[in-house]
Structure formats: structure tokens, C-alpha cells
Coordinates of C-alpha atoms in Angstrom, one line a residue:
M1 CA -12.1 -8.3 -53.6
I2 CA -10.3 -10.1 -53.3
S3 CA -11.9 -12.7 -50.3
L4 CA -10.9 -13.0 -46.7
R5 CA -9.2 -15.9 -45.3
I6 CA -8.8 -15.7 -41.3
P7 CA -6.3 -19.1 -40.0
Q8 CA -6.9 -19.5 -36.5
T9 CA -3.5 -20.5 -35.6
L10 CA -2.2 -17.6 -34.4
A11 CA -5.3 -16.1 -32.0
R12 CA -4.9 -19.2 -29.4
Q13 CA -1.4 -18.3 -28.9
G14 CA -2.4 -16.1 -25.6
R15 CA 0.4 -13.2 -27.2
T16 CA 0.0 -9.9 -26.5
T17 CA -1.6 -6.9 -28.8
E18 CA 1.3 -5.4 -29.8
A19 CA 3.2 -9.8 -30.7
L20 CA 0.1 -10.7 -32.6
L21 CA 0.1 -7.7 -34.7
I22 CA 4.1 -8.2 -36.3
T23 CA 3.5 -12.1 -36.1
A24 CA 0.2 -11.4 -38.3
I25 CA 2.0 -9.3 -40.5
E26 CA 5.4 -11.4 -41.2
F27 CA 3.1 -14.1 -41.8
T28 CA 1.3 -12.2 -44.0
A29 CA 4.6 -12.0 -46.2
K30 CA 5.1 -16.1 -46.0
N31 CA 1.2 -17.6 -46.2
G32 CA -1.1 -15.1 -47.1
L33 CA -3.5 -13.0 -44.8
A34 CA -3.2 -13.9 -41.0
I35 CA -4.8 -11.8 -39.0
T36 CA -5.8 -12.4 -35.6
R37 CA -8.2 -10.9 -33.3
E38 CA -6.2 -8.6 -32.1
T39 CA -5.1 -7.3 -35.6
I40 CA -8.9 -6.8 -36.8
Q41 CA -9.6 -4.9 -33.5
H42 CA -7.4 -2.4 -33.7
T43 CA -6.8 -2.2 -37.5
L44 CA -10.4 -2.3 -39.3
M45 CA -12.1 -0.7 -37.1
S46 CA -13.4 2.0 -39.5
G47 CA -14.8 -1.2 -41.3
N48 CA -12.6 -0.5 -44.2
E49 CA -11.6 -3.7 -45.9
R50 CA -9.5 -1.8 -48.7
L51 CA -6.9 -2.7 -45.8
I52 CA -7.3 -6.4 -46.6
A53 CA -6.5 -6.2 -49.7
L54 CA -3.2 -4.0 -49.7
M55 CA -1.7 -6.6 -47.0
Q56 CA -3.4 -10.2 -49.3
W57 CA -2.2 -8.2 -51.9
R58 CA 2.4 -7.6 -50.5
S59 CA 1.9 -11.3 -50.1
D60 CA 0.7 -12.6 -53.5
R61 CA 2.9 -13.8 -56.3
L62 CA 3.3 -11.3 -58.9
G63 CA 1.1 -12.6 -61.5
D64 CA -1.7 -12.4 -59.3
V65 CA -0.6 -8.8 -58.8
K66 CA -1.4 -8.4 -62.1
L67 CA -4.9 -8.8 -61.7
L68 CA -5.5 -6.2 -59.3
Q69 CA -6.2 -2.7 -61.1
Q70 CA -3.9 0.4 -60.2
A71 CA -7.4 2.5 -58.8
E72 CA -7.7 0.0 -56.4
L73 CA -4.4 0.0 -55.4
Q74 CA -4.3 3.5 -54.5
Q75 CA -8.0 3.0 -52.3
A76 CA -6.0 0.6 -50.2
V77 CA -3.4 2.7 -49.3
L78 CA -5.9 5.3 -48.8
A79 CA -7.3 3.2 -46.6
I80 CA -4.8 3.2 -43.8
Q81 CA -5.2 6.5 -43.4
S82 CA -7.9 6.4 -41.4
V83 CA -7.5 3.2 -40.2
F84 CA -4.4 4.9 -38.4
D85 CA -6.2 7.3 -37.1
V86 CA -8.4 5.0 -34.8
S87 CA -5.6 2.2 -34.5
R88 CA -3.7 5.2 -32.6
E89 CA -6.1 5.7 -30.5
L90 CA -6.5 2.0 -28.9
I91 CA -2.7 1.6 -28.9
A92 CA 0.8 2.5 -29.5
P93 CA 1.9 1.4 -32.7
N94 CA 5.8 1.6 -32.4
C95 CA 6.5 -1.6 -32.6
Y96 CA 5.4 -2.7 -36.0
V97 CA 6.2 1.2 -37.8
P98 CA 8.9 -0.2 -39.8
L99 CA 6.5 -3.1 -41.4
L100 CA 4.0 -1.0 -42.2
R101 CA 6.8 1.3 -44.0
E102 CA 8.0 -1.7 -45.7
I103 CA 4.7 -2.7 -46.8
V104 CA 3.8 0.8 -48.1
E105 CA 7.1 1.9 -49.1
V106 CA 9.3 -0.8 -50.7
D107 CA 6.7 -3.9 -51.6
F108 CA 3.4 -1.3 -52.4
K109 CA 6.5 0.4 -54.8
S110 CA 7.9 -1.9 -56.5
Q111 CA 4.6 -4.1 -57.3
A112 CA 2.9 -1.2 -57.9
S113 CA 5.9 -0.7 -61.0
N114 CA 6.0 -3.6 -62.2
L115 CA 2.3 -3.1 -62.5
C116 CA 2.6 -0.2 -64.5
D117 CA 5.0 -1.9 -66.6
V118 CA 3.3 -4.5 -67.4
N119 CA 0.1 -2.7 -68.2
G120 CA 1.3 0.3 -69.7
A121 CA -1.4 2.0 -68.2
C122 CA 1.0 4.5 -66.0
D123 CA -1.8 7.9 -65.5
G124 CA -1.9 6.9 -62.2
Y125 CA 1.4 6.6 -61.4
L126 CA 2.3 9.8 -60.0
N127 CA -0.9 10.7 -58.0
L128 CA -0.3 7.1 -56.2
I129 CA 3.3 8.1 -55.6
E130 CA 2.4 11.9 -54.0
T131 CA -0.2 9.4 -51.5
Q132 CA 2.0 7.3 -50.4
A133 CA 4.4 10.1 -49.3
A134 CA 1.5 11.3 -47.6
V135 CA 0.9 8.5 -45.8
L136 CA 4.5 7.3 -45.2
N137 CA 4.4 11.1 -43.6
R138 CA 1.2 9.5 -41.3
I139 CA 3.1 6.8 -40.3
D140 CA 6.1 8.6 -39.3
Q141 CA 4.4 10.6 -36.8
L142 CA 2.9 7.4 -34.8
R143 CA 6.4 7.0 -33.5
T144 CA 5.8 9.8 -31.1
T145 CA 3.4 7.8 -29.6
E146 CA 4.5 6.5 -26.2
K147 CA 3.2 2.8 -25.0
A148 CA 1.4 3.8 -22.3
T149 CA -0.4 7.6 -20.0
W150 CA 1.6 8.7 -17.7
F151 CA 0.4 11.2 -15.7
D152 CA 2.0 13.8 -12.2
W153 CA -0.3 14.1 -9.5
S154 CA -0.5 17.8 -10.1
E155 CA -2.5 16.8 -13.6
L156 CA -4.2 14.0 -12.3
E157 CA -5.7 16.2 -9.7
T158 CA -6.8 18.5 -12.7
A159 CA -7.7 15.5 -14.9
D160 CA -11.3 15.9 -16.3
L161 CA -12.6 12.4 -14.4
S162 CA -15.8 13.7 -13.7
I163 CA -18.1 10.5 -13.4
D164 CA -21.4 10.5 -15.6
Y165 CA -24.6 8.2 -14.4
L166 CA -26.7 7.1 -17.2
I167 CA -28.9 5.8 -14.8
R168 CA -28.3 7.7 -11.0
G169 CA -26.8 5.0 -8.8
V170 CA -27.3 2.3 -10.8
L171 CA -25.4 2.3 -13.9
V172 CA -22.0 5.0 -15.1
R173 CA -21.0 5.8 -18.6
G174 CA -18.2 4.3 -20.1
Q175 CA -17.3 0.8 -17.2
P176 CA -18.2 -2.5 -18.1
A177 CA -21.6 -3.9 -16.2
I178 CA -22.5 -7.3 -15.0
I179 CA -26.1 -8.7 -14.5
G180 CA -25.6 -11.8 -13.0
G181 CA -28.3 -14.0 -11.1
P182 CA -29.4 -17.3 -10.8
M183 CA -31.4 -19.0 -13.4
K184 CA -35.5 -18.2 -14.5
A185 CA -34.9 -15.2 -11.9
L186 CA -35.3 -12.1 -14.5
K187 CA -31.5 -11.2 -15.5
T188 CA -33.4 -10.4 -18.9
S189 CA -37.1 -8.7 -18.3
I190 CA -34.7 -6.5 -15.4
M191 CA -32.1 -5.9 -18.4
V192 CA -34.9 -4.8 -20.9
D193 CA -36.6 -2.8 -18.0
M194 CA -33.0 -1.3 -17.8
A195 CA -33.0 -0.6 -21.8
V196 CA -36.3 1.0 -22.1
S197 CA -35.4 3.7 -18.7
L198 CA -32.7 4.6 -20.8
A199 CA -34.1 4.6 -24.4
T200 CA -37.2 6.5 -23.2
G201 CA -35.4 8.4 -20.1
T202 CA -38.4 6.4 -17.7
R203 CA -37.2 5.6 -14.0
F204 CA -35.5 2.3 -14.0
L205 CA -37.3 0.0 -11.8
E206 CA -40.2 3.1 -10.9
R207 CA -37.9 4.2 -9.1
F208 CA -33.9 5.1 -10.2
P209 CA -34.0 8.4 -12.5
V210 CA -32.5 8.2 -15.9
P211 CA -31.6 12.1 -16.6
R212 CA -32.1 12.3 -20.5
Q213 CA -32.2 9.9 -23.3
H214 CA -29.9 7.3 -24.9
R215 CA -29.7 5.1 -28.0
V216 CA -29.2 2.1 -26.8
G217 CA -29.0 -1.7 -28.4
V218 CA -30.1 -4.9 -27.3
V219 CA -28.3 -8.6 -28.4
S220 CA -30.5 -11.6 -27.2
A221 CA -29.4 -15.1 -27.9
E222 CA -31.5 -16.9 -25.3
S223 CA -34.6 -15.9 -24.9
G224 CA -36.1 -15.7 -28.4
A225 CA -38.0 -12.5 -30.5
A226 CA -41.4 -13.3 -29.0
T227 CA -40.1 -13.0 -25.2
I228 CA -38.4 -10.2 -25.8
R229 CA -41.1 -8.2 -27.4
D230 CA -43.6 -9.5 -24.7
T231 CA -41.2 -8.0 -21.9
L232 CA -41.0 -4.8 -24.0
R233 CA -44.6 -4.3 -24.3
R234 CA -45.3 -5.3 -20.2
V235 CA -42.6 -2.9 -19.4
S236 CA -43.9 -0.1 -21.5
R237 CA -47.4 -0.6 -20.5
A238 CA -46.9 -0.3 -17.2
R239 CA -45.1 3.4 -17.8
N240 CA -48.5 4.4 -20.5
I241 CA -45.5 4.8 -22.8
T242 CA -45.3 3.2 -26.7
S243 CA -42.4 2.7 -29.2
G244 CA -43.8 4.8 -31.7
N245 CA -43.0 7.4 -30.1
N246 CA -40.3 6.4 -29.3
A247 CA -38.9 4.9 -32.2
G248 CA -35.0 4.2 -33.2
M249 CA -34.4 4.3 -29.9
I250 CA -33.3 0.9 -28.8
D251 CA -31.5 -1.3 -31.6
L252 CA -32.7 -5.0 -31.6
C253 CA -30.6 -8.3 -32.7
F254 CA -31.1 -11.9 -32.2
E255 CA -28.5 -13.6 -34.1
I256 CA -25.6 -15.0 -31.8
P257 CA -22.7 -13.5 -32.1
Q258 CA -19.1 -14.9 -31.2
L259 CA -17.7 -11.9 -29.2
A260 CA -13.9 -13.5 -29.4
D261 CA -14.6 -13.4 -33.5
P262 CA -12.8 -10.3 -35.0
Q263 CA -15.4 -9.9 -37.6
W264 CA -18.4 -10.1 -35.1
Q265 CA -16.0 -7.2 -32.7
S266 CA -15.5 -5.1 -36.0
Y267 CA -19.2 -5.6 -36.8
L268 CA -20.5 -4.3 -33.8
A269 CA -18.0 -1.7 -33.4
K270 CA -19.7 -0.4 -37.1
R271 CA -22.9 -0.9 -35.8
I272 CA -22.5 0.8 -32.4
R273 CA -20.3 4.4 -34.4
E274 CA -22.8 4.2 -36.9
R275 CA -26.3 4.0 -34.8
G276 CA -25.0 5.9 -32.3
L277 CA -25.7 3.4 -29.6
E278 CA -24.5 4.4 -26.3
V279 CA -25.2 1.4 -24.1
L280 CA -24.7 -2.4 -25.6
F281 CA -26.9 -5.1 -23.7
L282 CA -25.3 -8.5 -24.3
D283 CA -27.2 -11.9 -23.3
P284 CA -26.0 -14.1 -22.5
A285 CA -22.7 -14.4 -21.9
Y286 CA -22.6 -18.1 -22.2
L287 CA -23.7 -18.3 -25.7
M288 CA -21.4 -15.5 -27.6
L289 CA -18.5 -15.0 -25.8
L290 CA -15.8 -18.0 -26.8
S291 CA -16.1 -20.1 -29.4
A292 CA -16.4 -23.9 -28.9
E293 CA -12.4 -24.3 -29.1
Q294 CA -12.0 -22.1 -26.8
A295 CA -14.7 -23.1 -24.4
G296 CA -12.9 -25.6 -22.4
N297 CA -11.0 -23.0 -21.4
A298 CA -13.9 -21.3 -19.5
S299 CA -11.9 -21.5 -16.4
N300 CA -9.0 -19.9 -17.6
V301 CA -9.2 -16.5 -15.4
F302 CA -6.3 -15.2 -18.3
L303 CA -8.1 -16.1 -21.0
I304 CA -11.4 -15.0 -19.9
G305 CA -10.0 -11.7 -19.0
A306 CA -8.3 -11.2 -22.0
V307 CA -11.8 -11.9 -24.0
L308 CA -13.8 -9.9 -21.4
R309 CA -10.6 -6.9 -21.9
D310 CA -10.1 -6.3 -25.6
L311 CA -14.6 -6.6 -26.3
A312 CA -14.5 -3.7 -23.7
N313 CA -12.0 -1.7 -25.6
V314 CA -13.9 -2.0 -28.7
M315 CA -17.0 -1.5 -27.4
L316 CA -16.4 1.6 -25.5
A317 CA -13.7 3.1 -28.0
S318 CA -17.0 3.1 -30.5
G319 CA -19.1 5.4 -27.9
A320 CA -20.6 2.7 -26.1
T321 CA -21.1 1.2 -22.7
P322 CA -21.1 -2.5 -22.6
V323 CA -23.7 -4.2 -19.9
I324 CA -23.2 -8.4 -19.8
N325 CA -25.7 -10.7 -18.3
H326 CA -24.4 -13.8 -16.8
H327 CA -24.9 -16.9 -15.1
F328 CA -24.6 -17.9 -11.1
G329 CA -22.6 -21.0 -10.9
K330 CA -25.2 -23.6 -10.3
G331 CA -23.6 -25.1 -6.6
S332 CA -23.4 -21.3 -5.8
A333 CA -26.8 -20.3 -6.8
R334 CA -28.4 -23.3 -5.5
S335 CA -27.1 -23.2 -2.3
A336 CA -28.0 -19.0 -2.1
A337 CA -31.3 -19.9 -3.5
V338 CA -31.8 -22.3 -1.0
K339 CA -30.6 -19.8 1.5
G340 CA -32.5 -17.0 0.2
D341 CA -29.3 -15.2 0.7
P342 CA -28.3 -11.7 -0.7
P343 CA -26.3 -12.4 -4.2
E344 CA -22.2 -11.6 -4.4
L345 CA -20.2 -10.8 -7.1
Q346 CA -18.3 -14.7 -6.2
D347 CA -21.5 -16.1 -7.4
L348 CA -20.5 -15.5 -11.1
S349 CA -19.5 -18.8 -13.3
M350 CA -16.4 -19.4 -15.1
A351 CA -13.3 -17.3 -14.5
G352 CA -12.5 -13.9 -14.7
F353 CA -16.9 -11.7 -14.9
A354 CA -16.2 -10.7 -10.9
E355 CA -12.6 -9.0 -11.2
F356 CA -13.9 -7.8 -14.6
A357 CA -17.1 -6.1 -13.5
R358 CA -17.1 -1.9 -12.3
Q359 CA -20.4 -2.2 -11.6
W360 CA -23.4 -4.8 -11.2
L361 CA -26.7 -5.6 -10.7
L362 CA -27.2 -8.7 -9.0
V363 CA -30.2 -10.9 -8.3
N364 CA -31.3 -13.9 -6.2
R365 CA -34.5 -15.3 -4.8
R366 CA -35.6 -14.4 -1.7
A367 CA -38.2 -17.1 -1.4
P368 CA -38.8 -20.0 -3.5
Y369 CA -40.6 -18.9 -6.9
E370 CA -43.9 -20.6 -6.7
I371 CA -44.9 -21.9 -10.0
G372 CA -47.3 -20.7 -12.2
S373 CA -48.2 -17.3 -9.6
G374 CA -46.3 -14.7 -11.3
F375 CA -44.7 -13.2 -8.8
H376 CA -41.3 -13.1 -8.2
Q377 CA -39.6 -12.1 -4.7
L378 CA -35.9 -11.3 -5.3
W379 CA -32.5 -9.9 -3.6
L380 CA -30.8 -6.5 -5.9
S381 CA -28.0 -6.0 -5.1
V382 CA -26.4 -2.7 -7.4
G383 CA -23.0 -1.8 -6.7
G384 CA -20.0 -0.2 -8.4
S385 CA -16.2 0.7 -8.4
A386 CA -17.6 4.8 -8.8
G387 CA -18.7 3.7 -4.8
H388 CA -22.4 3.7 -5.5
G389 CA -23.8 0.8 -3.9
F390 CA -27.2 -0.9 -2.3
L391 CA -28.8 -3.9 -1.5
L392 CA -32.7 -3.9 -1.9
A393 CA -35.6 -6.4 -1.7
A394 CA -38.1 -6.6 -4.9
D395 CA -41.4 -8.1 -5.2
F396 CA -41.9 -8.8 -9.0
N397 CA -45.3 -9.5 -10.4
E398 CA -45.8 -10.7 -14.0
G399 CA -49.3 -11.6 -13.4
R400 CA -50.4 -14.5 -15.1
T401 CA -51.5 -15.8 -18.8
D402 CA -54.2 -18.2 -20.3
G403 CA -53.4 -21.0 -22.5
G404 CA -50.1 -19.3 -23.4
L405 CA -50.7 -16.3 -25.2
F406 CA -48.7 -13.3 -26.4
G407 CA -50.9 -10.9 -28.6
G408 CA -49.6 -11.9 -31.7
D409 CA -50.4 -9.4 -35.3
D410 CA -53.4 -12.2 -36.1
G411 CA -55.6 -9.3 -33.8
R412 CA -56.0 -11.5 -30.8
Q413 CA -55.0 -10.7 -27.1
P414 CA -54.6 -12.9 -24.4
Q415 CA -57.5 -13.0 -22.0
N416 CA -55.1 -12.1 -18.8
P417 CA -52.6 -10.5 -20.3
R418 CA -49.3 -10.2 -18.1
I419 CA -47.9 -7.8 -16.3
W420 CA -44.7 -5.8 -15.0
N421 CA -45.6 -5.0 -11.7
V422 CA -41.8 -3.7 -9.4
T423 CA -42.1 -2.8 -5.9
L424 CA -38.4 -2.1 -3.9
M425 CA -38.2 -2.2 0.1
N426 CA -35.1 -1.9 1.8
K427 CA -33.6 -5.0 3.9
M428 CA -35.0 -3.7 7.4
E429 CA -38.7 -3.3 5.1
A430 CA -38.3 -6.5 3.7
D431 CA -37.5 -8.4 7.2
R432 CA -40.7 -7.0 8.7
K433 CA -42.8 -8.4 5.9
K434 CA -41.2 -11.7 5.8
Q435 CA -41.7 -12.2 9.7
E436 CA -45.4 -10.6 9.4
E437 CA -45.8 -13.2 6.3
K438 CA -44.2 -16.0 8.6
S439 CA -46.4 -15.0 11.2
E440 CA -49.5 -14.6 9.5
A441 CA -48.7 -18.1 8.3
E442 CA -48.2 -19.6 11.8
I443 CA -51.4 -17.9 12.7
Q444 CA -52.9 -20.2 9.7
K445 CA -51.6 -23.5 10.9
E446 CA -52.1 -22.9 14.4
E447 CA -55.6 -22.0 13.9
R448 CA -56.1 -25.4 11.1
V449 CA -54.7 -27.6 14.0
R450 CA -57.1 -26.0 16.8
Q451 CA -60.0 -26.8 14.0
L452 CA -58.2 -31.0 13.8
I453 CA -57.7 -30.8 17.4
E454 CA -62.1 -30.4 17.7
D455 CA -63.2 -31.9 15.7
Y456 CA -61.4 -35.7 16.7
L457 CA -62.1 -34.4 20.5
G458 CA -65.5 -34.1 19.1
E459 CA -65.6 -37.1 17.6
R460 CA -64.2 -39.1 21.2
G461 CA -67.1 -37.4 22.9
P462 CA -66.6 -36.7 26.9
T463 CA -64.5 -39.6 27.1
G464 CA -61.5 -37.0 25.9
A465 CA -57.8 -37.5 24.7
T466 CA -54.4 -37.7 25.5
K467 CA -52.0 -35.4 24.5
N468 CA -50.2 -37.9 22.2
Q469 CA -53.4 -39.2 21.0
I470 CA -54.4 -35.5 20.1
Y471 CA -50.5 -35.4 18.4
E472 CA -51.1 -39.0 16.8
A473 CA -54.7 -37.7 15.2
V474 CA -53.2 -34.3 13.9
R475 CA -50.2 -36.8 12.6
E476 CA -52.5 -38.4 10.6
H477 CA -54.5 -36.0 9.0
G478 CA -51.4 -34.3 7.0
A479 CA -50.2 -31.2 9.7
K480 CA -47.0 -30.5 9.7
M481 CA -46.7 -29.2 14.1
G482 CA -44.4 -30.3 16.6
K483 CA -45.3 -32.6 19.1
D484 CA -44.2 -29.9 21.4
T485 CA -46.2 -27.3 19.6
V486 CA -49.1 -29.6 19.7
R487 CA -49.1 -30.6 22.9
G488 CA -48.6 -26.5 24.0
L489 CA -51.2 -25.8 22.0
V490 CA -53.7 -28.3 23.7
S491 CA -52.6 -26.3 27.3
R492 CA -53.1 -22.9 25.4
M493 CA -56.7 -24.6 24.5
H494 CA -56.9 -25.1 27.8
R495 CA -56.0 -22.1 29.6
D496 CA -58.6 -20.3 27.0
G497 CA -61.6 -22.6 28.4
Y498 CA -62.1 -24.1 25.3
L499 CA -60.9 -27.7 27.1
C500 CA -61.3 -29.1 30.2
E501 CA -59.0 -32.1 31.9
C502 CA -60.6 -35.1 32.4
K503 CA -59.7 -38.7 33.1
V504 CA -58.9 -40.9 29.9
R505 CA -59.2 -44.4 30.5
R506 CA -56.1 -46.6 29.0
N507 CA -54.8 -49.9 29.4
N508 CA -57.2 -50.5 32.6
R509 CA -55.9 -47.4 33.9
P510 CA -57.0 -43.8 34.1
E511 CA -54.7 -41.3 32.3
D512 CA -54.7 -37.6 32.0
G513 CA -56.7 -36.1 29.4
F514 CA -58.9 -33.4 27.7
R515 CA -61.9 -33.1 26.2
L516 CA -64.4 -30.2 25.1
A517 CA -65.3 -27.7 27.3
S518 CA -68.8 -28.4 25.2
H519 CA -69.3 -31.6 27.5
G520 CA -70.0 -31.9 30.7
E521 CA -68.4 -33.7 33.3
Q522 CA -71.8 -35.7 34.2
S523 CA -71.8 -36.8 30.5
A524 CA -68.4 -37.6 30.6
E525 CA -68.9 -40.3 33.9
I526 CA -71.8 -41.6 31.7
W527 CA -70.0 -41.9 28.7
N528 CA -66.9 -43.9 30.3
E529 CA -69.5 -46.4 31.8
E530 CA -70.8 -47.1 28.3
Q531 CA -67.6 -47.6 27.2
N532 CA -66.6 -49.9 30.3
H533 CA -70.3 -51.9 29.5

């Protein structure tokens, strides 16, 4: 088989699919094989590389053609039949029918004839011509394919356009989805939970039903195999399921694909079809989507939109619903995290993702993460073009691990295995919980300040102290409470009988103050006299 060479000059011109295809075939005649991203997407979906050999054969010199065997040429022509079956489902090829006829009818016939004359071996020539006629007939049938499908209103009303929920209320089949959030906010862990739910038919996040099992694929280029395995184990333990009982339901890949690369698109399409994958998770977008040359155009909504569109078309045509894991922009993520606001599509980084998403699951922190706690308080915002949508508060408890052990294959287990516990609440419940936690925290803070006041006044004895002196003492002990709040707390302690009013001598003049109620007035007078002497 002739080696594949793919010049990149045409792939960056931003032309339409049809124009690129025509240009690529025309370019072949002059400069050798010039396959663009769109060309491979629409003509090599079958994964059959023999078509490449045929196209390169067209552009090679006659001397090179002599090296090809007649059987290889026949196989190349046969390959066109299966490729066209797939191509006509994706685009309307009217524009390049003449060129395809020229390749098969004119060049193939003349070169094949020359090959037979040179080699003196024409046993298969008649069969070759018969095959050629069948292919030409198939090419002519493509002329009836229209550029777009139009519906009459009444036809649209009766068309079968039912919504098929893979996860009820969360994920619809056949619509590209985005999982988005700030960095280190459990996007990948939630993605793994979703993958396990689909593969095993168990509830997503322990709440949302999955009607049946689905075979899924996970391409993870950031977390690493050890972390993904640990997350799979924790999610599985939480549901009392094992990988052994669900073998073959989750395909995992830890290489970094280049999703704009036509060879990778072809490979993913082939894998989806061969394995029957119904959902494919891609994590994360920033490592997979653009090449190094394209990375500078991440803000170009037209470029990103075209890349996402082509990727989604390849996956959907192959039978898989794409779910892409993507980060928030640093500015919006930091601002939203500080405020604890629910996430929005506009928080997604790079151009085009918010517009591209037909359904989404977005997360953001409701409260800052306490390092080492393993406890995450998040907002969970779900929505989609199908009409589903909701906002929930989600508490994720991953537990703590001792020494960073993951429980390897050598039989050692971590002393405290990490866990995966999920609690979901609506916004009203979350607000009430936050208020209760805030009230509890304020009560604990007030109790600490009360104790500081009692300790300070106990040291002062019956002489007591003014409110300002009490505030300064509280502040010196590191308690973060405003001056007016401390003064109000002193007044309440006096009203509740813990403190008594007294006169405090400052700068040789008495000022209003307070002492502990346990010190009587007589003791206070004696204390003051002793202090004066």
C-alpha cells in the first residue's frame, strides 16, 4: 500500500466542505495526495485506505503506476462503493460527481489499459471494466442527492422527531453536550459518574434514572489512568457494582487525540462503529481540540464552531452522542467562585462552545474548598435545547486518603479509602442550609467572644472596664468582630445578668464601665481604693 501523505496547506483556508473536496481532488492531479480534514471525514468514514491508494495512483507518473498490481487497483475501485454509501449520508456530492467520474472512467481506464499492455497480464481486465461500470452507475445515482433536506410544514408535523433521554432530565441522545466548570471542581469525576451510570443502567448522581445500559467511551487526556481508575472504583463502591459484571461497557483511552486531525477523526469514527459506542466523553477540550498552529485562533468563533461542528458530525454519523469536558475562563471562574454564584454558559472559555452546546451540565463552587477536607459544595446547572433544565445544590464528599495511596495491584490498600457520596438539594434547601450553617458559625463565634470578655473582665477584677477597653482586648486576642457588635454583645451580657455596671477610673476621672456580676459593689470599692493607693 502506498504511504499516506497529508499536506496541511488546504486545511487552514476555511473553505466549505464541498469546495475543499473539489480543491483536494484537483490538487491531487498536480501535486500528489492532498487530503484535507473534511475530505477524510466525508470520504474515509469506512476506514478503507484503498481509496487513498486510488487517488494517489491518479497523480503518480506512469512509471510508478507500473509497480501497482492489477488486483490492488480493482480493490481500490471496489472501495469507492462502500465509501460513497457513507458519504451521501453526510453531504450532497453533486459538485464533485464529474471529478469522480473522471477519476474512475477516464484515468482509471487509460492507466489500467497501459498497465495491462506493459505487463502483458490482462486476465482480470474485463472484470475490472465491469466493476468500473458498476461504480460509475453508483456515482451517477449521486446526482439526485440534494444539497439540503426540506420539509413541508405538514411533513414536519408527522415526522418522527421524538426525544430519547439517555439520562432522564439530563442527557438527550444525538445532541452534543458540554460539561463545564472551573478548574478542580469535579468535572472529570462527575463525567465518570455519568459514564458509569450509562454503562450500568444505575442512577446518575444517585438520583436521575438511566432507562437501560449503554456502551460508552471515555477519552481522558488530563487526569491520568490512576486517577480515573480510583474514581471508577469509588463510584462503583457507592453503588455496589463491579467492573466484572459490566465488562465491555466502558472503553477507556488515555492518549491525547487531536480532534481537528482527520486521521484521528477517522480513527474515532471507526472505533465508535466497531465497538457500538452510544456516548463518547472527551476530556478536556483544551488539550484535544486545536493543533499548535491553530491554538492562537481559540477566540475565533467561526473557526471553533467549524471544528466542533465537524467533530460532532463525525461522531453523530457514527452513532455516538458527544460529551465534551471544558473549562471556564479564568476571569469568569474566579469571579463566580468568589461570589458563589450559579454557573452560566457564558462562563465557558474560548469562543463557540456556549453557542455549540445543545445541552449542558455546568458546575461552580457555592463555598470555597477547604484544602484536604475532600468536601465540595457545588452548584449544578443542567439544561438543553430539548427543554429540560434545573439548578441544584450538590454536596460531594470524597473523603480523605492517608499517604496518597490508591490501592494498587500489589495487594496494599489505603488506610482510609476515598469515597463518593453525593447529596442533592434544591436552591431553597441550599439557602436554608447555608443560613443555618451561618447562624451556627455566628453562634460559635459569639460564644468565643463572650468567653474572651469574661476572661478579660475576670483579670480586671471588680474594677471592670469600659466598652472600648473590652473591644480592644477582644481584638488583641484575634477575634474578628466589629466594634459595634462587641459593644452590643456587652450590652446583652449586662441585660442577661452576666455583667454589672460600674465606674471605671481613667485619666483621673470616672467613666461608665462593666464588671462581672460575680464581683460585688463593695469589692469594687475596695479594689478601686487599692488601685488608687
